[in-house]
Amino acid sequence: MKENQNRVPLIEALDAFNEKEPALFCIPGHRAERGVPETLLQRFGEAVFGYDLTEAEGLDDLHSANGAIREAQELLAELYGAEKGWFVVNGSTAAVEAMIMAAAGPGEKILAARNIHKSALSGLILSGAEPVWLPCEYDSEWKVAGGIKASDVEKMIQEYPEVKAVFLVSPTYYGVNSELKAIAEVCHQHGLPLLVDAAHGSHLRFGSMLPEDAVSAGADLTAMSFHKTAGAMTQASVLLYRPEKETVTGTDEETGEEFVKEKKKEYIDIEKLEAALKITQSSSPSYVLMASLDAARQQLALHGEEMIREAAEMAMDLRRALEQTPGIRVLGGSDAAELLERGIDATRVTFRAEGISGVRLKERLFDEGQALEMADDENVVAVITAGNTSQDILKLSMAVWSASNGAEEKEEKPLFDLSVIPEAAMTPRDAYFAPKEKIGIRQAEGRICGTFLCPYPPGTPVVVPGEILTGPVIEFLTFCRDSNIPMHGWQEDGTIEVVKQEKAG
Ligand SMILES: Cc1ncc(COP(=O)(O)O)c(C=O)c1O
């Protein structure tokens, strides 16, 4: 670890500003004390408001960083072995949108895995780029998308040589990773950048027993939610840039000496990327969030390996305990070598109980005092971090034991193959801007979807704007909604948005 990773340049700058105790006539209006609503002061305490400043003297500007924020971002990049790093205050959502806007413009194509998060769809709408979908293989038992294979990426690039970039989610919400190193090689052989949504993967770099992180594997751009698996506050994310480098040998014309040099191969226009970040982020980025990024980076630098080792050990304990619980199965099991081989992040524990839906099991677990991250109709997902304790693991294992007890037959689920991609009649952007109307989902068969329809979490759209709604899709979405799975894109009055049809004649 480099010595300067000990530092927290942005927090130091905020402290230096506060030490001067200037009278405040700037934004924010709460003045860090007297203007703070009493209700908040009682609950949050005073300290946090002192850090809730904006671009005052010595505090730099996220959108044109050349002081404390720049230094903090440089430390971030250094920690991940990247060339450049950015703090992102609107979550990985903003980072993903910006990377897509930087990689392709209106009418250009991006090869994207179909299990994208809806933020990538927003990126496509904003940029006007058109998706070429890379199909995902779904594990037929777990109904969870598997990792993307380099051979499939190669095949698709051969078929669509006009694509400008490849975009993947790795790891997924369920902790499944793609073979990123091989995929990065394929992309670079074709002169294409690899963009990775690693919203769930900021911790991977620090765990030798976990799959390789996207930056190390060779991704050109990587988005990571530091609030999901590192210690930052909600919405605090980062974006990292690591261009491909090749070794060049030759002879210096002037001196005649042989040289070996590293040459960068830049597939991303950084000015475009930074311009896009200005669009997708607030012009008043929260210094509380940015300070939390600075501190989370320092924490990972100083203690990351130990933290992630502890988290992985606890997660393995949980996996073993769950496997011994009657009727419970765990995605990837509890063999560390096998998990690694399959590219599954051990700290993301996806499990299911016989006879009970994932959503119902999650509800029962909450009644037992356990708040789990996510559930779908089959599975429940637990996220284990160094913030957990062995006691937590024990309590969760016991709660799963009692919550999964007592037969409660699952509802019969409509057969639906998630790997079948609905036919597109329009691009996501054209459908988004087209005139629309709201109709009941049961009347929507054959109509062009005007919105994202996705169970949330995980936020992977089943149908995206511009695709044609089919009977099986409608059945599946109705089943999800009837099973109490939160659904984005479905209005409270039971309608969905579809593209308005031209009246005949
Ligand atoms: C795969 C994936 N990508 C991107 C995001 C967006 O991240 P954020 O919540 O940091 O905006 C999420 C959020 O859950 C996600 O699951």
Short mmCIF file of C-alpha atoms and ligand atoms in Angstrom, two decimals:
data_model
loop_
_atom_site.label_atom_id
_atom_site.label_comp_id
_atom_site.label_asym_id
_atom_site.label_seq_id
_atom_site.Cartn_x
_atom_site.Cartn_y
_atom_site.Cartn_z
CA MET A 1 0.00 0.00 0.00
CA LYS A 2 1.33 3.42 -0.94
CA GLU A 3 1.83 5.70 2.04
CA ASN A 4 -0.41 8.48 0.78
CA GLN A 5 -3.41 6.13 0.78
CA ASN A 6 -3.54 6.97 4.47
CA ARG A 7 -4.73 10.44 3.57
CA VAL A 8 -8.26 11.73 3.03
CA PRO A 9 -7.64 14.93 1.00
CA LEU A 10 -11.27 15.98 0.72
CA ILE A 11 -12.02 15.44 4.40
CA GLU A 12 -8.83 17.31 5.27
CA ALA A 13 -9.99 20.23 3.10
CA LEU A 14 -13.43 20.23 4.75
CA ASP A 15 -11.79 20.21 8.20
CA ALA A 16 -9.49 23.07 7.20
CA PHE A 17 -12.49 25.11 6.02
CA ASN A 18 -14.38 24.46 9.26
CA GLU A 19 -11.35 25.27 11.42
CA LYS A 20 -11.45 28.80 10.05
CA GLU A 21 -15.03 29.07 11.35
CA PRO A 22 -16.09 31.52 8.66
CA ALA A 23 -19.45 33.24 8.99
CA LEU A 24 -21.56 31.51 6.36
CA PHE A 25 -23.39 33.46 3.69
CA CYS A 26 -23.21 30.67 1.16
CA ILE A 27 -25.29 27.67 0.25
CA PRO A 28 -26.46 25.41 1.94
CA GLY A 29 -28.92 27.45 3.91
CA HIS A 30 -28.89 25.36 7.09
CA ARG A 31 -25.62 27.00 8.17
CA ALA A 32 -24.56 23.70 9.73
CA GLU A 33 -26.32 24.46 12.99
CA ARG A 34 -28.96 27.11 13.59
CA GLY A 35 -30.83 26.51 10.36
CA VAL A 36 -30.93 22.73 10.68
CA PRO A 37 -34.46 21.48 11.36
CA GLU A 38 -34.67 20.45 15.01
CA THR A 39 -36.15 17.11 13.97
CA LEU A 40 -32.99 16.30 12.03
CA LEU A 41 -30.64 17.69 14.61
CA GLN A 42 -32.11 15.41 17.26
CA ARG A 43 -31.69 12.37 15.06
CA PHE A 44 -28.53 13.02 13.05
CA GLY A 45 -26.58 15.17 15.48
CA GLU A 46 -24.73 18.27 14.41
CA ALA A 47 -21.50 16.88 12.96
CA VAL A 48 -22.76 15.74 9.58
CA PHE A 49 -24.10 19.21 8.74
CA GLY A 50 -20.64 20.70 9.17
CA TYR A 51 -19.50 18.58 6.24
CA ASP A 52 -22.51 19.45 4.11
CA LEU A 53 -20.78 22.30 2.29
CA THR A 54 -20.47 23.17 -1.39
CA GLU A 55 -17.77 24.57 -3.67
CA ALA A 56 -16.45 27.06 -1.09
CA GLU A 57 -12.82 28.22 -0.72
CA GLY A 58 -10.42 25.27 -0.78
CA LEU A 59 -13.14 22.71 -1.40
CA ASP A 60 -12.64 22.24 -5.15
CA ASP A 61 -15.41 21.47 -7.66
CA LEU A 62 -16.34 17.95 -8.71
CA HIS A 63 -17.17 19.12 -12.22
CA SER A 64 -13.79 20.73 -12.74
CA ALA A 65 -11.60 19.11 -10.12
CA ASN A 66 -8.12 20.50 -9.62
CA GLY A 67 -7.68 20.55 -5.84
CA ALA A 68 -8.79 18.36 -2.94
CA ILE A 69 -11.35 16.38 -4.97
CA ARG A 70 -8.82 15.76 -7.70
CA GLU A 71 -6.28 14.47 -5.16
CA ALA A 72 -8.91 12.22 -3.60
CA GLN A 73 -9.85 10.89 -7.04
CA GLU A 74 -6.20 10.24 -7.86
CA LEU A 75 -5.86 8.13 -4.72
CA LEU A 76 -8.96 6.22 -5.76
CA ALA A 77 -7.52 5.52 -9.21
CA GLU A 78 -4.19 4.46 -7.70
CA LEU A 79 -5.88 2.02 -5.33
CA TYR A 80 -7.59 0.22 -8.20
CA GLY A 81 -4.64 0.38 -10.59
CA ALA A 82 -6.61 2.71 -12.88
CA GLU A 83 -5.38 5.71 -14.79
CA LYS A 84 -8.21 7.97 -13.73
CA GLY A 85 -11.04 7.84 -11.21
CA TRP A 86 -14.13 9.95 -10.61
CA PHE A 87 -16.39 10.35 -7.60
CA VAL A 88 -20.00 9.92 -8.68
CA VAL A 89 -22.74 11.23 -6.42
CA ASN A 90 -25.84 10.03 -8.25
CA GLY A 91 -24.98 6.38 -7.79
CA SER A 92 -23.63 3.97 -10.38
CA THR A 93 -26.76 4.93 -12.29
CA ALA A 94 -25.04 8.21 -13.26
CA ALA A 95 -21.73 6.46 -14.01
CA VAL A 96 -23.36 3.85 -16.24
CA GLU A 97 -25.35 6.49 -18.12
CA ALA A 98 -22.20 8.56 -18.67
CA MET A 99 -20.08 5.66 -19.90
CA ILE A 100 -22.69 4.72 -22.47
CA MET A 101 -23.01 8.35 -23.61
CA ALA A 102 -19.22 8.50 -24.00
CA ALA A 103 -19.02 5.28 -26.00
CA ALA A 104 -21.76 5.72 -28.60
CA GLY A 105 -24.04 8.40 -29.97
CA PRO A 106 -27.36 8.49 -31.83
CA GLY A 107 -27.77 5.62 -34.27
CA GLU A 108 -24.53 3.94 -33.21
CA LYS A 109 -24.64 0.46 -31.74
CA ILE A 110 -23.54 -1.02 -28.43
CA LEU A 111 -23.29 -4.73 -27.76
CA ALA A 112 -24.92 -5.13 -24.36
CA ALA A 113 -25.72 -8.17 -22.26
CA ARG A 114 -29.45 -8.44 -21.82
CA ASN A 115 -29.28 -8.70 -18.02
CA ILE A 116 -28.42 -5.00 -17.74
CA HIS A 117 -29.70 -2.80 -14.95
CA LYS A 118 -32.24 -0.19 -16.01
CA SER A 119 -29.60 2.55 -15.65
CA ALA A 120 -28.00 1.19 -18.85
CA LEU A 121 -31.33 1.61 -20.61
CA SER A 122 -31.43 5.21 -19.40
CA GLY A 123 -27.92 5.54 -20.85
CA LEU A 124 -29.17 4.25 -24.21
CA ILE A 125 -32.09 6.67 -24.15
CA LEU A 126 -29.86 9.60 -23.29
CA SER A 127 -27.20 8.75 -25.87
CA GLY A 128 -29.51 7.55 -28.62
CA ALA A 129 -27.30 4.48 -29.07
CA GLU A 130 -29.00 1.29 -30.14
CA PRO A 131 -28.54 -1.97 -28.28
CA VAL A 132 -27.47 -5.17 -29.96
CA TRP A 133 -28.41 -7.70 -27.32
CA LEU A 134 -25.96 -10.28 -26.20
CA PRO A 135 -28.13 -13.14 -25.03
CA CYS A 136 -27.63 -14.41 -21.47
CA GLU A 137 -27.86 -18.01 -20.51
CA TYR A 138 -30.17 -18.50 -17.57
CA ASP A 139 -29.53 -21.25 -15.06
CA SER A 140 -32.72 -23.22 -15.56
CA GLU A 141 -32.88 -24.25 -11.93
CA TRP A 142 -32.09 -20.93 -10.26
CA LYS A 143 -33.56 -18.64 -12.97
CA VAL A 144 -30.47 -16.51 -12.59
CA ALA A 145 -28.38 -15.22 -15.51
CA GLY A 146 -25.01 -16.92 -15.86
CA GLY A 147 -21.76 -15.16 -16.75
CA ILE A 148 -21.20 -13.96 -20.30
CA LYS A 149 -18.73 -16.01 -22.32
CA ALA A 150 -15.90 -14.51 -24.36
CA SER A 151 -16.76 -16.82 -27.27
CA ASP A 152 -20.31 -15.34 -27.40
CA VAL A 153 -18.90 -11.81 -27.37
CA GLU A 154 -16.54 -12.74 -30.22
CA LYS A 155 -19.39 -14.29 -32.21
CA MET A 156 -21.59 -11.22 -31.79
CA ILE A 157 -18.81 -8.81 -32.73
CA GLN A 158 -18.22 -10.85 -35.90
CA GLU A 159 -21.91 -10.61 -36.66
CA TYR A 160 -22.20 -6.90 -35.79
CA PRO A 161 -18.77 -5.40 -36.63
CA GLU A 162 -20.31 -1.90 -36.47
CA VAL A 163 -20.71 -1.96 -32.64
CA LYS A 164 -18.78 0.77 -30.82
CA ALA A 165 -18.43 -0.85 -27.40
CA VAL A 166 -19.32 -3.88 -25.30
CA PHE A 167 -21.29 -3.34 -22.09
CA LEU A 168 -21.71 -5.95 -19.34
CA VAL A 169 -22.91 -6.29 -15.76
CA SER A 170 -20.36 -8.20 -13.68
CA PRO A 171 -20.89 -9.18 -10.92
CA THR A 172 -24.67 -9.40 -11.11
CA TYR A 173 -27.00 -8.79 -8.19
CA TYR A 174 -26.70 -12.53 -7.49
CA GLY A 175 -22.88 -12.34 -7.43
CA VAL A 176 -22.31 -14.02 -10.80
CA ASN A 177 -19.23 -12.81 -12.70
CA SER A 178 -18.37 -13.06 -16.39
CA GLU A 179 -14.99 -14.15 -17.77
CA LEU A 180 -13.90 -10.53 -18.00
CA LYS A 181 -10.23 -11.05 -18.77
CA ALA A 182 -10.98 -13.10 -21.88
CA ILE A 183 -13.79 -10.71 -22.87
CA ALA A 184 -11.50 -7.68 -22.50
CA GLU A 185 -8.99 -9.40 -24.80
CA VAL A 186 -11.67 -10.05 -27.40
CA CYS A 187 -12.88 -6.43 -27.22
CA HIS A 188 -9.38 -5.02 -27.52
CA GLN A 189 -8.50 -7.29 -30.44
CA HIS A 190 -11.42 -5.66 -32.24
CA GLY A 191 -10.43 -2.16 -31.09
CA LEU A 192 -13.49 -1.86 -28.84
CA PRO A 193 -13.76 -0.64 -25.25
CA LEU A 194 -15.19 -2.92 -22.58
CA LEU A 195 -17.57 -1.08 -20.25
CA VAL A 196 -18.44 -2.89 -17.03
CA ASP A 197 -21.24 -2.14 -14.62
CA ALA A 198 -19.61 -3.51 -11.47
CA ALA A 199 -22.07 -1.75 -9.17
CA HIS A 200 -21.88 -4.82 -6.90
CA GLY A 201 -18.14 -5.38 -7.20
CA SER A 202 -16.08 -2.71 -5.40
CA HIS A 203 -14.83 -5.28 -2.86
CA LEU A 204 -13.60 -7.93 -5.31
CA ARG A 205 -10.15 -6.39 -5.74
CA PHE A 206 -9.39 -7.02 -2.07
CA GLY A 207 -10.40 -10.68 -1.85
CA SER A 208 -7.97 -13.28 -3.13
CA MET A 209 -10.71 -15.89 -2.73
CA LEU A 210 -13.15 -13.86 -4.87
CA PRO A 211 -13.42 -13.49 -8.67
CA GLU A 212 -11.12 -10.91 -10.24
CA ASP A 213 -12.36 -7.31 -10.28
CA ALA A 214 -13.26 -5.63 -13.56
CA VAL A 215 -10.44 -3.05 -13.57
CA SER A 216 -7.75 -5.71 -13.05
CA ALA A 217 -9.37 -7.91 -15.69
CA GLY A 218 -8.92 -5.18 -18.31
CA ALA A 219 -12.20 -3.26 -18.48
CA ASP A 220 -11.70 0.20 -19.96
CA LEU A 221 -14.44 1.77 -17.85
CA THR A 222 -15.82 0.36 -14.61
CA ALA A 223 -18.65 1.72 -12.45
CA MET A 224 -18.78 0.65 -8.80
CA SER A 225 -21.32 1.49 -6.12
CA PHE A 226 -19.12 2.15 -3.10
CA HIS A 227 -22.33 2.33 -1.10
CA LYS A 228 -23.22 -1.27 -1.90
CA THR A 229 -20.11 -3.24 -0.96
CA ALA A 230 -17.68 -0.68 0.46
CA GLY A 231 -18.21 1.70 3.37
CA ALA A 232 -19.58 4.80 1.59
CA MET A 233 -23.02 6.33 2.01
CA THR A 234 -25.98 5.54 -0.21
CA GLN A 235 -25.65 7.03 -3.73
CA ALA A 236 -21.84 7.30 -3.44
CA SER A 237 -20.24 5.53 -6.41
CA VAL A 238 -17.10 5.70 -8.49
CA LEU A 239 -16.08 5.42 -12.11
CA LEU A 240 -12.65 4.15 -13.12
CA TYR A 241 -10.76 4.35 -16.40
CA ARG A 242 -7.96 2.01 -17.31
CA PRO A 243 -6.94 2.08 -20.96
CA GLU A 244 -5.40 -0.98 -22.52
CA LYS A 245 -1.62 -0.81 -22.65
CA GLU A 246 0.64 -2.61 -25.08
CA THR A 247 4.37 -3.05 -24.94
CA VAL A 248 6.18 -1.50 -27.89
CA THR A 249 9.82 -2.23 -28.70
CA GLY A 250 11.94 -0.30 -31.20
CA THR A 251 15.09 1.70 -31.84
CA ASP A 252 15.41 5.38 -31.03
CA GLU A 253 16.10 7.17 -34.33
CA GLU A 254 18.38 9.75 -32.74
CA THR A 255 20.37 7.69 -30.26
CA GLY A 256 20.09 4.32 -31.98
CA GLU A 257 19.27 2.77 -28.60
CA GLU A 258 16.75 -0.02 -28.27
CA PHE A 259 13.69 0.81 -26.19
CA VAL A 260 10.76 -1.00 -24.60
CA LYS A 261 7.78 1.30 -23.97
CA GLU A 262 4.20 0.97 -22.81
CA LYS A 263 1.77 2.50 -25.25
CA LYS A 264 -1.80 3.34 -24.31
CA LYS A 265 -4.65 2.28 -26.55
CA GLU A 266 -7.46 4.67 -25.78
CA TYR A 267 -10.89 3.64 -26.98
CA ILE A 268 -12.76 6.15 -24.82
CA ASP A 269 -12.84 9.91 -25.32
CA ILE A 270 -12.29 11.15 -21.77
CA GLU A 271 -13.49 14.67 -22.57
CA LYS A 272 -16.77 13.22 -23.78
CA LEU A 273 -17.01 11.09 -20.66
CA GLU A 274 -16.45 14.04 -18.37
CA ALA A 275 -19.01 16.07 -20.31
CA ALA A 276 -21.50 13.24 -19.84
CA LEU A 277 -20.80 13.08 -16.09
CA LYS A 278 -21.75 16.76 -15.93
CA ILE A 279 -25.10 15.87 -17.46
CA THR A 280 -25.88 12.85 -15.31
CA GLN A 281 -24.85 14.38 -11.98
CA SER A 282 -26.14 17.21 -9.87
CA SER A 283 -24.47 20.60 -10.19
CA SER A 284 -24.50 20.62 -6.37
CA PRO A 285 -22.79 17.33 -5.58
CA SER A 286 -23.05 16.39 -1.91
CA TYR A 287 -19.79 16.84 -0.02
CA VAL A 288 -21.09 14.45 2.62
CA LEU A 289 -21.30 11.74 -0.03
CA MET A 290 -17.93 12.65 -1.52
CA ALA A 291 -16.33 12.69 1.94
CA SER A 292 -17.78 9.24 2.48
CA LEU A 293 -16.11 8.10 -0.76
CA ASP A 294 -12.79 9.53 0.35
CA ALA A 295 -13.04 7.70 3.70
CA ALA A 296 -14.26 4.45 2.15
CA ARG A 297 -11.29 4.48 -0.26
CA GLN A 298 -8.92 5.05 2.66
CA GLN A 299 -10.58 2.25 4.63
CA LEU A 300 -10.22 -0.18 1.71
CA ALA A 301 -6.59 0.85 1.20
CA LEU A 302 -5.70 0.36 4.84
CA HIS A 303 -7.89 -2.60 5.75
CA GLY A 304 -9.49 -3.88 2.53
CA GLU A 305 -7.82 -7.27 2.43
CA GLU A 306 -8.57 -8.05 6.05
CA MET A 307 -12.15 -6.76 5.74
CA ILE A 308 -12.94 -8.78 2.66
CA ARG A 309 -11.27 -11.90 4.06
CA GLU A 310 -13.47 -11.63 7.15
CA ALA A 311 -16.58 -11.02 5.04
CA ALA A 312 -15.79 -14.03 2.84
CA GLU A 313 -15.16 -16.25 5.86
CA MET A 314 -18.48 -15.24 7.43
CA ALA A 315 -20.23 -15.78 4.11
CA MET A 316 -18.73 -19.27 3.84
CA ASP A 317 -19.97 -20.02 7.39
CA LEU A 318 -23.43 -18.88 6.34
CA ARG A 319 -23.29 -20.98 3.18
CA ARG A 320 -22.33 -24.08 5.19
CA ALA A 321 -25.02 -23.47 7.82
CA LEU A 322 -27.71 -22.94 5.18
CA GLU A 323 -26.69 -26.08 3.32
CA GLN A 324 -27.27 -28.04 6.51
CA THR A 325 -30.75 -26.57 6.93
CA PRO A 326 -33.46 -28.93 5.69
CA GLY A 327 -35.09 -27.72 2.46
CA ILE A 328 -32.58 -24.91 1.84
CA ARG A 329 -30.27 -24.70 -1.14
CA VAL A 330 -27.53 -22.17 -1.78
CA LEU A 331 -26.44 -20.94 -5.21
CA GLY A 332 -22.89 -22.18 -5.80
CA GLY A 333 -22.82 -24.20 -2.56
CA SER A 334 -20.08 -23.88 0.04
CA ASP A 335 -16.96 -25.09 -1.69
CA ALA A 336 -14.65 -22.07 -2.06
CA ALA A 337 -12.75 -23.52 -5.02
CA GLU A 338 -15.97 -24.36 -6.85
CA LEU A 339 -17.39 -20.88 -6.24
CA LEU A 340 -14.28 -19.32 -7.69
CA GLU A 341 -14.29 -21.69 -10.64
CA ARG A 342 -17.91 -20.73 -11.40
CA GLY A 343 -17.16 -17.02 -10.98
CA ILE A 344 -19.53 -16.65 -8.03
CA ASP A 345 -18.76 -14.05 -5.37
CA ALA A 346 -18.87 -16.00 -2.09
CA THR A 347 -20.06 -12.92 -0.16
CA ARG A 348 -23.29 -12.73 -2.14
CA VAL A 349 -25.37 -15.55 -0.68
CA THR A 350 -28.36 -16.48 -2.83
CA PHE A 351 -30.56 -19.18 -1.32
CA ARG A 352 -34.02 -20.66 -1.61
CA ALA A 353 -36.39 -22.77 0.47
CA GLU A 354 -38.46 -25.65 -0.75
CA GLY A 355 -42.17 -24.83 -0.90
CA ILE A 356 -41.88 -21.10 -0.20
CA SER A 357 -41.32 -18.27 -2.65
CA GLY A 358 -38.28 -16.05 -2.19
CA VAL A 359 -40.51 -13.04 -1.54
CA ARG A 360 -42.47 -14.88 1.17
CA LEU A 361 -39.30 -16.20 2.78
CA LYS A 362 -37.84 -12.69 2.89
CA GLU A 363 -41.04 -11.44 4.57
CA ARG A 364 -40.86 -14.24 7.13
CA LEU A 365 -37.20 -13.49 7.78
CA PHE A 366 -38.03 -9.85 8.40
CA ASP A 367 -40.62 -10.98 10.96
CA GLU A 368 -37.73 -12.87 12.59
CA GLY A 369 -35.69 -9.64 12.75
CA GLN A 370 -33.55 -10.17 9.64
CA ALA A 371 -33.50 -7.61 6.81
CA LEU A 372 -32.31 -9.30 3.61
CA GLU A 373 -31.23 -7.45 0.48
CA MET A 374 -33.53 -8.82 -2.16
CA ALA A 375 -35.94 -11.57 -3.13
CA ASP A 376 -37.40 -12.79 -6.37
CA ASP A 377 -40.11 -15.37 -6.81
CA GLU A 378 -37.60 -18.16 -6.10
CA ASN A 379 -34.57 -16.79 -4.28
CA VAL A 380 -33.47 -14.59 -1.41
CA VAL A 381 -30.16 -12.71 -1.50
CA ALA A 382 -28.03 -11.86 1.54
CA VAL A 383 -25.08 -9.47 1.18
CA ILE A 384 -22.29 -10.19 3.66
CA THR A 385 -19.77 -7.43 4.35
CA ALA A 386 -17.10 -6.81 6.95
CA GLY A 387 -19.77 -4.80 8.77
CA ASN A 388 -21.45 -8.08 9.72
CA THR A 389 -20.41 -10.20 12.70
CA SER A 390 -20.31 -13.93 13.41
CA GLN A 391 -23.30 -13.36 15.67
CA ASP A 392 -25.23 -11.95 12.69
CA ILE A 393 -24.42 -15.07 10.70
CA LEU A 394 -25.57 -17.34 13.50
CA LYS A 395 -28.82 -15.42 13.96
CA LEU A 396 -29.56 -15.39 10.24
CA SER A 397 -28.88 -19.14 9.96
CA MET A 398 -31.27 -19.82 12.87
CA ALA A 399 -33.89 -17.47 11.44
CA VAL A 400 -33.73 -19.24 8.05
CA TRP A 401 -34.18 -22.53 9.88
CA SER A 402 -37.39 -21.37 11.56
CA ALA A 403 -38.72 -19.16 8.72
CA SER A 404 -38.47 -21.95 6.16
CA ASN A 405 -40.24 -24.38 8.43
CA GLY A 406 -43.88 -25.11 7.84
CA ALA A 407 -45.00 -26.08 4.40
CA GLU A 408 -46.49 -23.33 2.27
CA GLU A 409 -46.71 -24.49 -1.28
CA LYS A 410 -45.43 -22.05 -3.87
CA GLU A 411 -47.87 -20.77 -6.40
CA GLU A 412 -47.64 -22.43 -9.78
CA LYS A 413 -45.47 -20.13 -11.83
CA PRO A 414 -46.14 -19.48 -15.53
CA LEU A 415 -43.48 -21.01 -17.72
CA PHE A 416 -41.38 -18.17 -19.01
CA ASP A 417 -37.99 -18.29 -20.61
CA LEU A 418 -36.11 -15.16 -19.51
CA SER A 419 -33.46 -15.70 -22.16
CA VAL A 420 -36.00 -15.04 -24.92
CA ILE A 421 -35.58 -11.39 -25.90
CA PRO A 422 -38.81 -9.74 -27.06
CA GLU A 423 -38.84 -8.42 -30.60
CA ALA A 424 -38.03 -4.70 -30.88
CA ALA A 425 -40.19 -2.44 -33.05
CA MET A 426 -38.38 0.79 -32.13
CA THR A 427 -35.17 1.87 -30.42
CA PRO A 428 -35.43 2.53 -26.67
CA ARG A 429 -34.95 6.25 -27.30
CA ASP A 430 -37.61 6.50 -30.05
CA ALA A 431 -40.09 4.61 -27.88
CA TYR A 432 -39.27 6.77 -24.88
CA PHE A 433 -40.01 9.98 -26.79
CA ALA A 434 -42.97 8.64 -28.79
CA PRO A 435 -46.53 9.69 -27.87
CA LYS A 436 -47.88 7.19 -25.38
CA GLU A 437 -51.01 6.02 -23.71
CA LYS A 438 -51.78 4.03 -20.58
CA ILE A 439 -53.67 0.77 -20.86
CA GLY A 440 -54.27 -2.26 -18.67
CA ILE A 441 -51.52 -4.83 -19.07
CA ARG A 442 -54.03 -7.48 -20.10
CA GLN A 443 -54.93 -5.35 -23.14
CA ALA A 444 -51.30 -4.77 -24.04
CA GLU A 445 -50.46 -7.91 -26.01
CA GLY A 446 -48.94 -6.96 -29.36
CA ARG A 447 -48.41 -3.32 -28.32
CA ILE A 448 -45.04 -1.54 -28.20
CA CYS A 449 -43.87 -1.06 -24.66
CA GLY A 450 -43.25 2.58 -23.75
CA THR A 451 -41.44 2.04 -20.47
CA PHE A 452 -39.11 -0.35 -18.63
CA LEU A 453 -40.98 -3.12 -16.95
CA CYS A 454 -38.83 -4.69 -14.31
CA PRO A 455 -39.04 -6.39 -10.97
CA TYR A 456 -37.08 -4.16 -8.58
CA PRO A 457 -34.66 -5.23 -7.30
CA PRO A 458 -32.80 -6.51 -9.26
CA GLY A 459 -33.88 -3.88 -11.80
CA THR A 460 -33.18 -5.96 -14.90
CA PRO A 461 -35.93 -5.06 -17.38
CA VAL A 462 -38.05 -7.93 -18.68
CA VAL A 463 -39.23 -5.61 -21.47
CA VAL A 464 -37.57 -2.37 -22.53
CA PRO A 465 -39.10 0.64 -24.33
CA GLY A 466 -39.64 -0.22 -27.98
CA GLU A 467 -40.17 -3.96 -27.52
CA ILE A 468 -43.40 -5.75 -28.32
CA LEU A 469 -45.36 -7.10 -25.37
CA THR A 470 -46.16 -10.77 -25.79
CA GLY A 471 -48.60 -13.07 -23.97
CA PRO A 472 -45.89 -14.94 -22.00
CA VAL A 473 -44.24 -11.65 -20.94
CA ILE A 474 -47.59 -10.32 -19.70
CA GLU A 475 -48.26 -13.60 -17.83
CA PHE A 476 -44.85 -13.47 -16.19
CA LEU A 477 -45.11 -9.81 -15.15
CA THR A 478 -48.61 -10.35 -13.78
CA PHE A 479 -47.36 -13.32 -11.78
CA CYS A 480 -44.47 -11.23 -10.37
CA ARG A 481 -46.83 -8.46 -9.37
CA ASP A 482 -49.35 -10.88 -7.83
CA SER A 483 -46.45 -12.37 -5.86
CA ASN A 484 -45.76 -8.93 -4.31
CA ILE A 485 -42.49 -8.46 -6.15
CA PRO A 486 -41.98 -4.68 -6.42
CA MET A 487 -42.32 -3.68 -10.05
CA HIS A 488 -41.04 -0.56 -11.78
CA GLY A 489 -42.97 0.71 -14.79
CA TRP A 490 -46.34 -0.56 -13.67
CA GLN A 491 -48.58 2.30 -12.54
CA GLU A 492 -50.50 2.18 -9.29
CA ASP A 493 -53.81 2.11 -11.15
CA GLY A 494 -52.70 -1.15 -12.83
CA THR A 495 -51.89 0.39 -16.21
CA ILE A 496 -48.66 0.47 -18.19
CA GLU A 497 -47.42 2.88 -20.83
CA VAL A 498 -47.47 1.75 -24.43
CA VAL A 499 -46.63 3.65 -27.60
CA LYS A 500 -49.77 5.26 -29.07
CA GLN A 501 -51.01 3.49 -32.16
CA GLU A 502 -51.67 5.46 -35.32
CA LYS A 503 -55.40 5.28 -36.10
CA ALA A 504 -56.05 3.52 -39.39
CA GLY A 505 -57.36 5.81 -42.11
C1 LIG B 1 -26.37 -4.09 -11.64
C2 LIG B 1 -26.65 -2.70 -11.17
N1 LIG B 1 -26.15 -1.67 -11.86
C3 LIG B 1 -26.36 -0.39 -11.51
C4 LIG B 1 -27.12 -0.10 -10.40
C5 LIG B 1 -27.33 1.33 -10.03
O1 LIG B 1 -26.52 1.62 -8.93
P1 LIG B 1 -26.81 2.82 -7.94
O2 LIG B 1 -27.85 2.33 -7.00
O3 LIG B 1 -25.49 3.04 -7.26
O4 LIG B 1 -27.25 3.98 -8.74
C6 LIG B 1 -27.67 -1.15 -9.63
C7 LIG B 1 -28.49 -0.85 -8.46
O5 LIG B 1 -28.98 -1.70 -7.79
C8 LIG B 1 -27.43 -2.48 -10.03
O6 LIG B 1 -27.94 -3.51 -9.35
#
